[in-house]
mmCIF file with all atom_site columns, C-alpha atoms in Angstrom:
data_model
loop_
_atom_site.group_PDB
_atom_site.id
_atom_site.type_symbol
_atom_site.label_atom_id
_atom_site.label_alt_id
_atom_site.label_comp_id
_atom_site.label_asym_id
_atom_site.label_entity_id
_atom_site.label_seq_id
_atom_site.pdbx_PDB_ins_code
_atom_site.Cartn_x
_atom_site.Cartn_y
_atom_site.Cartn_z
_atom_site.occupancy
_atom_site.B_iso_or_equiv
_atom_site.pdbx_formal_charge
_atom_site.auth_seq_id
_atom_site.auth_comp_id
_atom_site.auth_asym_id
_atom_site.auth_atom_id
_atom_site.pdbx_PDB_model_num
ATOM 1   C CA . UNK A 1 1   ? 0.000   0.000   0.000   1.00 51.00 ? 82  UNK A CA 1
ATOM 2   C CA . UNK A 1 2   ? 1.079   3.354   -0.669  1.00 66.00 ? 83  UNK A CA 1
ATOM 3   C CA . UNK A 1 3   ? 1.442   6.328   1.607   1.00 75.00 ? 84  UNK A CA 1
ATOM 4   C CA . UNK A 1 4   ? -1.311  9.316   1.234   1.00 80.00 ? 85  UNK A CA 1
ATOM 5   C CA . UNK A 1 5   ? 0.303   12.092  0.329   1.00 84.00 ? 86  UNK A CA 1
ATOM 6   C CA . UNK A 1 6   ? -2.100  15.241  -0.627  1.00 89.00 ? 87  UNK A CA 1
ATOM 7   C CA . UNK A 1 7   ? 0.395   17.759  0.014   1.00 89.00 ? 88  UNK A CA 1
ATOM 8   C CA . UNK A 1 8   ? 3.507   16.836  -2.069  1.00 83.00 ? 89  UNK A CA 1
ATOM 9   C CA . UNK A 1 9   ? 1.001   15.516  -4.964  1.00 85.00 ? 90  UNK A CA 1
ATOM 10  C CA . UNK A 1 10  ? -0.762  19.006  -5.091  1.00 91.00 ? 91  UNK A CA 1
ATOM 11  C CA . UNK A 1 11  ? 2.420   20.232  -5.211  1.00 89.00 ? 92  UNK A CA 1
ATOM 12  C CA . UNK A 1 12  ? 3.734   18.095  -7.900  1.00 85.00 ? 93  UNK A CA 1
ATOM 13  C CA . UNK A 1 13  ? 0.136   18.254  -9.973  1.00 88.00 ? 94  UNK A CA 1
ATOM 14  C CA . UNK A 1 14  ? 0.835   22.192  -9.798  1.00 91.00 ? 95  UNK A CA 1
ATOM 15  C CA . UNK A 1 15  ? 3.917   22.147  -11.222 1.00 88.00 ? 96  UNK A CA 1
ATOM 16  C CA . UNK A 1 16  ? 3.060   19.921  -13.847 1.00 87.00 ? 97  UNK A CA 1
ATOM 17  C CA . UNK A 1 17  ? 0.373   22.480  -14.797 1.00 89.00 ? 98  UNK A CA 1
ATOM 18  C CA . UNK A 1 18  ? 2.003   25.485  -14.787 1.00 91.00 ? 99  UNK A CA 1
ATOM 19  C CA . UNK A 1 19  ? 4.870   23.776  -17.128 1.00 87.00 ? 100 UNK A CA 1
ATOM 20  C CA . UNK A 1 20  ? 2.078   23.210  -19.486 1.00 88.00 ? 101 UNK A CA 1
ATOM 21  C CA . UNK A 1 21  ? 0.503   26.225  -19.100 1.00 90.00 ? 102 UNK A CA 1
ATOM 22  C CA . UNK A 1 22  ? 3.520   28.267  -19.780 1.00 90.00 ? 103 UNK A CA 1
ATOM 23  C CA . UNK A 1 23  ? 4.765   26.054  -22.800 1.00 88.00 ? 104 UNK A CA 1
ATOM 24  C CA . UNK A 1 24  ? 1.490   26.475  -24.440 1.00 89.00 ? 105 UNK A CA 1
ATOM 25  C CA . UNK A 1 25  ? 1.652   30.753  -23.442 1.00 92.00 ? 106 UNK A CA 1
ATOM 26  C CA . UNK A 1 26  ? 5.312   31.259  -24.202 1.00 91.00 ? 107 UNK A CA 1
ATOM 27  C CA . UNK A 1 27  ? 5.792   28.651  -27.037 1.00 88.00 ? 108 UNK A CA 1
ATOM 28  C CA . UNK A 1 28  ? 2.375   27.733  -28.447 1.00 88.00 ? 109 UNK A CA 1
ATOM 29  C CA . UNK A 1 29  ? 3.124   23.945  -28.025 1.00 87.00 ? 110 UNK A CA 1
ATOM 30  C CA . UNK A 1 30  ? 1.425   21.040  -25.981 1.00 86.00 ? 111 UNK A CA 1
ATOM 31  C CA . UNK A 1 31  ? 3.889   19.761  -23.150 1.00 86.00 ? 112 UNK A CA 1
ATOM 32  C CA . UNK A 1 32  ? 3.196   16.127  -24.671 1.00 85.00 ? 113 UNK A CA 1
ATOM 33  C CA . UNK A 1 33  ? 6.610   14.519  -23.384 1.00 85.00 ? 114 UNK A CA 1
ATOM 34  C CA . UNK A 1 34  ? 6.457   11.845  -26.681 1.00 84.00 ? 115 UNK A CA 1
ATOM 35  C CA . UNK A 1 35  ? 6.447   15.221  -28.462 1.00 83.00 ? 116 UNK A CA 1
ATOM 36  C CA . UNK A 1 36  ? 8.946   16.708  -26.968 1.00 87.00 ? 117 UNK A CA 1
ATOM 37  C CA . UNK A 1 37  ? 11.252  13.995  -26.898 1.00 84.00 ? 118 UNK A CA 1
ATOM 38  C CA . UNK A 1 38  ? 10.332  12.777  -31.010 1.00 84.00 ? 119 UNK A CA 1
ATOM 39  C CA . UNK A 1 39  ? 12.153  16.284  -32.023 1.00 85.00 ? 120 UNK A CA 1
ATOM 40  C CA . UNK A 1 40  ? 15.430  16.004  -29.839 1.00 87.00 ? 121 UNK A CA 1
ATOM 41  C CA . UNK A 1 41  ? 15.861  12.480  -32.205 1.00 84.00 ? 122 UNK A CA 1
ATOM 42  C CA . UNK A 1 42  ? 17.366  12.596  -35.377 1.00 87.00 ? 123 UNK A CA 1
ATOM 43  C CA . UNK A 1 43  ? 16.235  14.547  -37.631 1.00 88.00 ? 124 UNK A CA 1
ATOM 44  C CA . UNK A 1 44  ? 16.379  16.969  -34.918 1.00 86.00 ? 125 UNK A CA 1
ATOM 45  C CA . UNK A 1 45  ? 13.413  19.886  -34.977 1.00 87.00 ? 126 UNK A CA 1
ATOM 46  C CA . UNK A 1 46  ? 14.270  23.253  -35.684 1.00 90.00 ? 127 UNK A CA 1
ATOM 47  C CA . UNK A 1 47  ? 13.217  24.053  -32.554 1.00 90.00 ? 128 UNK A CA 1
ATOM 48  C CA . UNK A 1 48  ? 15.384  21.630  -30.276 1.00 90.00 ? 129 UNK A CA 1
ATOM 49  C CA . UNK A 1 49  ? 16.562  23.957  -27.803 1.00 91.00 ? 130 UNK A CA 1
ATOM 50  C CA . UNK A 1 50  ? 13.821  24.146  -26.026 1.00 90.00 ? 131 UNK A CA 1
ATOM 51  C CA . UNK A 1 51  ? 12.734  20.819  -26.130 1.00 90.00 ? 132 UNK A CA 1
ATOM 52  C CA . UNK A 1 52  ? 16.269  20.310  -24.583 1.00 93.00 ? 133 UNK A CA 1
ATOM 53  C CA . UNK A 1 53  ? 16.009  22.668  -22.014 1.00 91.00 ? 134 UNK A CA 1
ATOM 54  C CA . UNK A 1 54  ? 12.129  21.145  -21.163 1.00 88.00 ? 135 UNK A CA 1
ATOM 55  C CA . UNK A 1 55  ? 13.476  17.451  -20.748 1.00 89.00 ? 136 UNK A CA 1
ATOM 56  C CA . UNK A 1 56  ? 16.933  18.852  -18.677 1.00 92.00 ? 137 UNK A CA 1
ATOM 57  C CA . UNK A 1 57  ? 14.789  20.115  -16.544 1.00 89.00 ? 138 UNK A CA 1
ATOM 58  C CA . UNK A 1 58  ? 12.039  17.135  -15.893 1.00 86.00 ? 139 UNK A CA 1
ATOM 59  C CA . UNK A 1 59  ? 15.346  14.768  -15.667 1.00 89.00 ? 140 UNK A CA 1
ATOM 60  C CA . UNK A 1 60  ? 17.272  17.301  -13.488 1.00 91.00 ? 141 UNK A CA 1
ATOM 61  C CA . UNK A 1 61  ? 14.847  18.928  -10.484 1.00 85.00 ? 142 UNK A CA 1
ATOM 62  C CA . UNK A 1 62  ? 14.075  15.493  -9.243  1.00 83.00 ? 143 UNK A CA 1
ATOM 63  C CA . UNK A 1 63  ? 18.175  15.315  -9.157  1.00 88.00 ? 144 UNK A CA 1
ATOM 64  C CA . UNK A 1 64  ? 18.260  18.602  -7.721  1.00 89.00 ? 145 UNK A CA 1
ATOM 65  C CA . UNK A 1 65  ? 15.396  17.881  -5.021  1.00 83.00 ? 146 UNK A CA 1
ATOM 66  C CA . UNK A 1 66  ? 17.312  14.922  -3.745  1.00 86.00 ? 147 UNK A CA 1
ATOM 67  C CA . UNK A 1 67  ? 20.793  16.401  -3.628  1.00 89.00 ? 148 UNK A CA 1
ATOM 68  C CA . UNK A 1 68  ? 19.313  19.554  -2.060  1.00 90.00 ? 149 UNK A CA 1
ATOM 69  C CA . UNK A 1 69  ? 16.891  17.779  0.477   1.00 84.00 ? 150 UNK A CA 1
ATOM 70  C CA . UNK A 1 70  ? 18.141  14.654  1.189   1.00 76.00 ? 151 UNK A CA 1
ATOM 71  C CA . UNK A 1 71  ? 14.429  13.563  -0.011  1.00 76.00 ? 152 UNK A CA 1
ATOM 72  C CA . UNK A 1 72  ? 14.086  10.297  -2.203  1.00 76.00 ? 153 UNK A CA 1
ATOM 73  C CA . UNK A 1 73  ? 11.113  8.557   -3.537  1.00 73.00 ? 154 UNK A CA 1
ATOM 74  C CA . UNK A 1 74  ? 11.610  5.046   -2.526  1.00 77.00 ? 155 UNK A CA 1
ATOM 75  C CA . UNK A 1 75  ? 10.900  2.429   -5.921  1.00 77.00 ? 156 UNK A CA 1
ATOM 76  C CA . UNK A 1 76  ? 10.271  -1.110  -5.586  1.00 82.00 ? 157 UNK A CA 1
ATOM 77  C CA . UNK A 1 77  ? 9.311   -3.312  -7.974  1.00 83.00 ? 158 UNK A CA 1
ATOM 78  C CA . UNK A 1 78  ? 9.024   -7.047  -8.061  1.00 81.00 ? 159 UNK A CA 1
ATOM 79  C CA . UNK A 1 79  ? 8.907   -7.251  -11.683 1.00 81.00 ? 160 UNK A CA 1
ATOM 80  C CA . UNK A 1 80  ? 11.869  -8.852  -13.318 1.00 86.00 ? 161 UNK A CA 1
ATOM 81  C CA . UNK A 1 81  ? 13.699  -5.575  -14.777 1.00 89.00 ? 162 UNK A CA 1
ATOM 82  C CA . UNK A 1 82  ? 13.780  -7.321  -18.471 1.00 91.00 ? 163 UNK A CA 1
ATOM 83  C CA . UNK A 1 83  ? 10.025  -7.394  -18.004 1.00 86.00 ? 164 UNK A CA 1
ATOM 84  C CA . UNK A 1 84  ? 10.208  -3.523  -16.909 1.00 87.00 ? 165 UNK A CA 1
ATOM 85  C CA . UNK A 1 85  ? 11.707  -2.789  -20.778 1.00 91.00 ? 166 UNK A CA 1
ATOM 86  C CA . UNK A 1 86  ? 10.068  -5.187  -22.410 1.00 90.00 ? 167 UNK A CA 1
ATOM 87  C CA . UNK A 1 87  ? 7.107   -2.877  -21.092 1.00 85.00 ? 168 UNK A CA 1
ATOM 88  C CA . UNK A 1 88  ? 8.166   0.305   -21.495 1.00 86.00 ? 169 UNK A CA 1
ATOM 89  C CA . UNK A 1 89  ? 9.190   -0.590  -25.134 1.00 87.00 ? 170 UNK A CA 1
ATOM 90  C CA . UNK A 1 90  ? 5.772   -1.774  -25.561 1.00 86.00 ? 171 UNK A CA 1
ATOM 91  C CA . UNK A 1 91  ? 4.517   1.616   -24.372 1.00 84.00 ? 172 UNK A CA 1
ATOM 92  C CA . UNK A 1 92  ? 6.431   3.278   -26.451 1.00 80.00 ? 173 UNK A CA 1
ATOM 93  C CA . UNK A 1 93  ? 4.846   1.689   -29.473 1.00 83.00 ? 174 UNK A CA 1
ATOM 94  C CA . UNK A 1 94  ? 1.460   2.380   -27.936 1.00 81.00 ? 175 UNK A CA 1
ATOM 95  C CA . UNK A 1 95  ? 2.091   6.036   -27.855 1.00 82.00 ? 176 UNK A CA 1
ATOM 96  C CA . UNK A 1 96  ? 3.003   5.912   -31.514 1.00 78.00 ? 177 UNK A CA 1
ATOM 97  C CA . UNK A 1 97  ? 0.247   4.209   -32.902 1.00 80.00 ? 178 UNK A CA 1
ATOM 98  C CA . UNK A 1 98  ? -1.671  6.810   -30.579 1.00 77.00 ? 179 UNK A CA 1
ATOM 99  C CA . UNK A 1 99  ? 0.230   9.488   -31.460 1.00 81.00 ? 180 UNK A CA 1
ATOM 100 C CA . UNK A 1 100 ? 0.479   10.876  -28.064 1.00 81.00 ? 181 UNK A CA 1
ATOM 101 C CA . UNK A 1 101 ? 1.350   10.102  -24.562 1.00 82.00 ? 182 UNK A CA 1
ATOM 102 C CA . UNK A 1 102 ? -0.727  10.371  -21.144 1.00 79.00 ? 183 UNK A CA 1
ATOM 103 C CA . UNK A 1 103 ? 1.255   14.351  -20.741 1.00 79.00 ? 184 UNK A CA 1
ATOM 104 C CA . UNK A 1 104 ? 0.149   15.333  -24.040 1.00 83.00 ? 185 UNK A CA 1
ATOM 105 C CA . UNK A 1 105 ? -3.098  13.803  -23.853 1.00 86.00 ? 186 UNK A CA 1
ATOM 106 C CA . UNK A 1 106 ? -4.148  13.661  -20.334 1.00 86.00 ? 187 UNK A CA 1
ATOM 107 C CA . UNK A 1 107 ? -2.783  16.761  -19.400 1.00 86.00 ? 188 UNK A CA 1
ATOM 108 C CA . UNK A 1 108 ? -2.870  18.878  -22.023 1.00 87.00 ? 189 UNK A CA 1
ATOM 109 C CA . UNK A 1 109 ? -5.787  18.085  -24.327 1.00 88.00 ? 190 UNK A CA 1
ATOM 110 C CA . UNK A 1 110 ? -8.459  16.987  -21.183 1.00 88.00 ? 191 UNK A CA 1
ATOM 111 C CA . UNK A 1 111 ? -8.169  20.734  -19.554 1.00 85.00 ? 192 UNK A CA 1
ATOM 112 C CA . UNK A 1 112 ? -8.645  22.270  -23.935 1.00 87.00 ? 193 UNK A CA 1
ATOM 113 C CA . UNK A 1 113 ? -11.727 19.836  -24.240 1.00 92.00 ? 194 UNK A CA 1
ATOM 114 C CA . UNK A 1 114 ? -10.288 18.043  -26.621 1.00 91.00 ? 195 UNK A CA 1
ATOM 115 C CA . UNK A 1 115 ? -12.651 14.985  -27.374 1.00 93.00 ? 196 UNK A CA 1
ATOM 116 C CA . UNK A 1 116 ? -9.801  12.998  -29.296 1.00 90.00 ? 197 UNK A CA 1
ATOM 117 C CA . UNK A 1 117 ? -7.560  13.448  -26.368 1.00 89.00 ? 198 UNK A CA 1
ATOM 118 C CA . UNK A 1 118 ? -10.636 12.593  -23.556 1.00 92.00 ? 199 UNK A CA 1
ATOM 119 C CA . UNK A 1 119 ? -11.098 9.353   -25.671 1.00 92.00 ? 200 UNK A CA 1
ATOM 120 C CA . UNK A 1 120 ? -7.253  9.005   -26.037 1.00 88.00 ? 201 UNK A CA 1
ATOM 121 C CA . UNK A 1 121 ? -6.905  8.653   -21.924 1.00 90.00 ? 202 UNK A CA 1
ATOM 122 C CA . UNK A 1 122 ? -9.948  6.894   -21.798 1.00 92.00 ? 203 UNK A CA 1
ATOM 123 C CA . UNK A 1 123 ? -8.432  4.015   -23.312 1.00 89.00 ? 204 UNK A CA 1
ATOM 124 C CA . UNK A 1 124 ? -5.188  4.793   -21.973 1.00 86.00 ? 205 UNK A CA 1
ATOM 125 C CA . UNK A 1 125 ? -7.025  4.079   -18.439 1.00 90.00 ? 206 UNK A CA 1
ATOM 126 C CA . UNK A 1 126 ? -9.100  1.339   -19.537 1.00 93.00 ? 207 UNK A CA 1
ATOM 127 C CA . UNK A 1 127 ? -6.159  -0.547  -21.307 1.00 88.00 ? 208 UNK A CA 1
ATOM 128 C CA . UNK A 1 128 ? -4.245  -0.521  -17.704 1.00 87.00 ? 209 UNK A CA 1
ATOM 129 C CA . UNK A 1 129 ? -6.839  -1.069  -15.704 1.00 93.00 ? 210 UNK A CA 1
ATOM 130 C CA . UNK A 1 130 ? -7.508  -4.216  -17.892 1.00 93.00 ? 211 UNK A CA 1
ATOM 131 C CA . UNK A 1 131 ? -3.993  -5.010  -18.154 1.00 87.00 ? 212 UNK A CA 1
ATOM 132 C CA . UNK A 1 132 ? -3.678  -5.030  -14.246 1.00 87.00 ? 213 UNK A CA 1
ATOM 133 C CA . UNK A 1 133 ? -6.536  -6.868  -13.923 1.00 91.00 ? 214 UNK A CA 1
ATOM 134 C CA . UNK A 1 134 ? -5.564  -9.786  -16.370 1.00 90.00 ? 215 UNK A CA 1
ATOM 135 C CA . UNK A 1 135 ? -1.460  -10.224 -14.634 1.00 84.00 ? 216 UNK A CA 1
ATOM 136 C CA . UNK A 1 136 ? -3.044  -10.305 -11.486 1.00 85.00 ? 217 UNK A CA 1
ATOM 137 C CA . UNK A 1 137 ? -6.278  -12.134 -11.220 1.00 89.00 ? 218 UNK A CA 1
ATOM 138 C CA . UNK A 1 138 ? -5.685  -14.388 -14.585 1.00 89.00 ? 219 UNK A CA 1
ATOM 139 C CA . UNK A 1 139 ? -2.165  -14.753 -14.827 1.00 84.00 ? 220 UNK A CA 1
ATOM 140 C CA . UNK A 1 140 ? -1.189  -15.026 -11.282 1.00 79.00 ? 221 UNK A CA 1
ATOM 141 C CA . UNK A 1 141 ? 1.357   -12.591 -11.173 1.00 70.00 ? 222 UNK A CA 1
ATOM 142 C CA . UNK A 1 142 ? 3.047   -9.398  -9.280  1.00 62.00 ? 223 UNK A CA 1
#
């Protein structure tokens, strides 16, 4: 079971909005990270610079947090970690053939009413949920 935490997950949910509020207000894009990330690969975007500075910063104030506060979030897992990128590779495809992520969608596209984007995390949610359900109850597993 995990610990409640309101304060430090407003705080957190806060942040993440007001990064994609002022992406969209000084840059006119969606803070979608498979977005964001898609233009720092070859053929880099025109605009990689920022894209650069977006993801140094979502890899590096966790770092910062930590090495300023002492403060880590403890991860467990008792997935195999082969399994771990077998499943993150599989998300990846997902997000292409969806052509968006959870950030882009979820975030983004939910709070502009975007009904391709509601539907988008609907399945996202309903895919996990389902996902979940089937490792634990019918496979037996973690």
């Amino acid at each position: 079971m995990t610990d409640f935490t309101p304060f430090p997950a407003l705080l957190g949910g806060s942040l993440i909005g007001l990064a994609a509020v002022a992406l969209m207000a000084f840059n006119g894009r969606i803070a979608g990270m498979t977005g964001i990330m898609t233009g720092l690969l070859p053929p880099f975007a025109a605009d990689w610079g920022w894209r650069a500075a977006f993801l140094l910063g979502a890899i590096g104030a966790p770092i910062l947090m930590v090495l300023a506060g002492g403060h880590t979030v403890a991860f467990e897992s008792t997935a195999p970690a082969p399994w771990l990128i077998v499943g993150g590779l599989i998300v990846g495809v997902g997000v292409y053939f969806g052509s968006g992520c959870t950030s882009g969608h979820g975030v983004c596209g939910i709070a502009r009413l975007s009904p391709r984007s509601i539907v988008a995390t609907l399945t996202f949610m309903a895919t996990a949920v389902a996902t979940v359900f089937v490792v634990r109850h019918v496979l037996g597993g973690f």
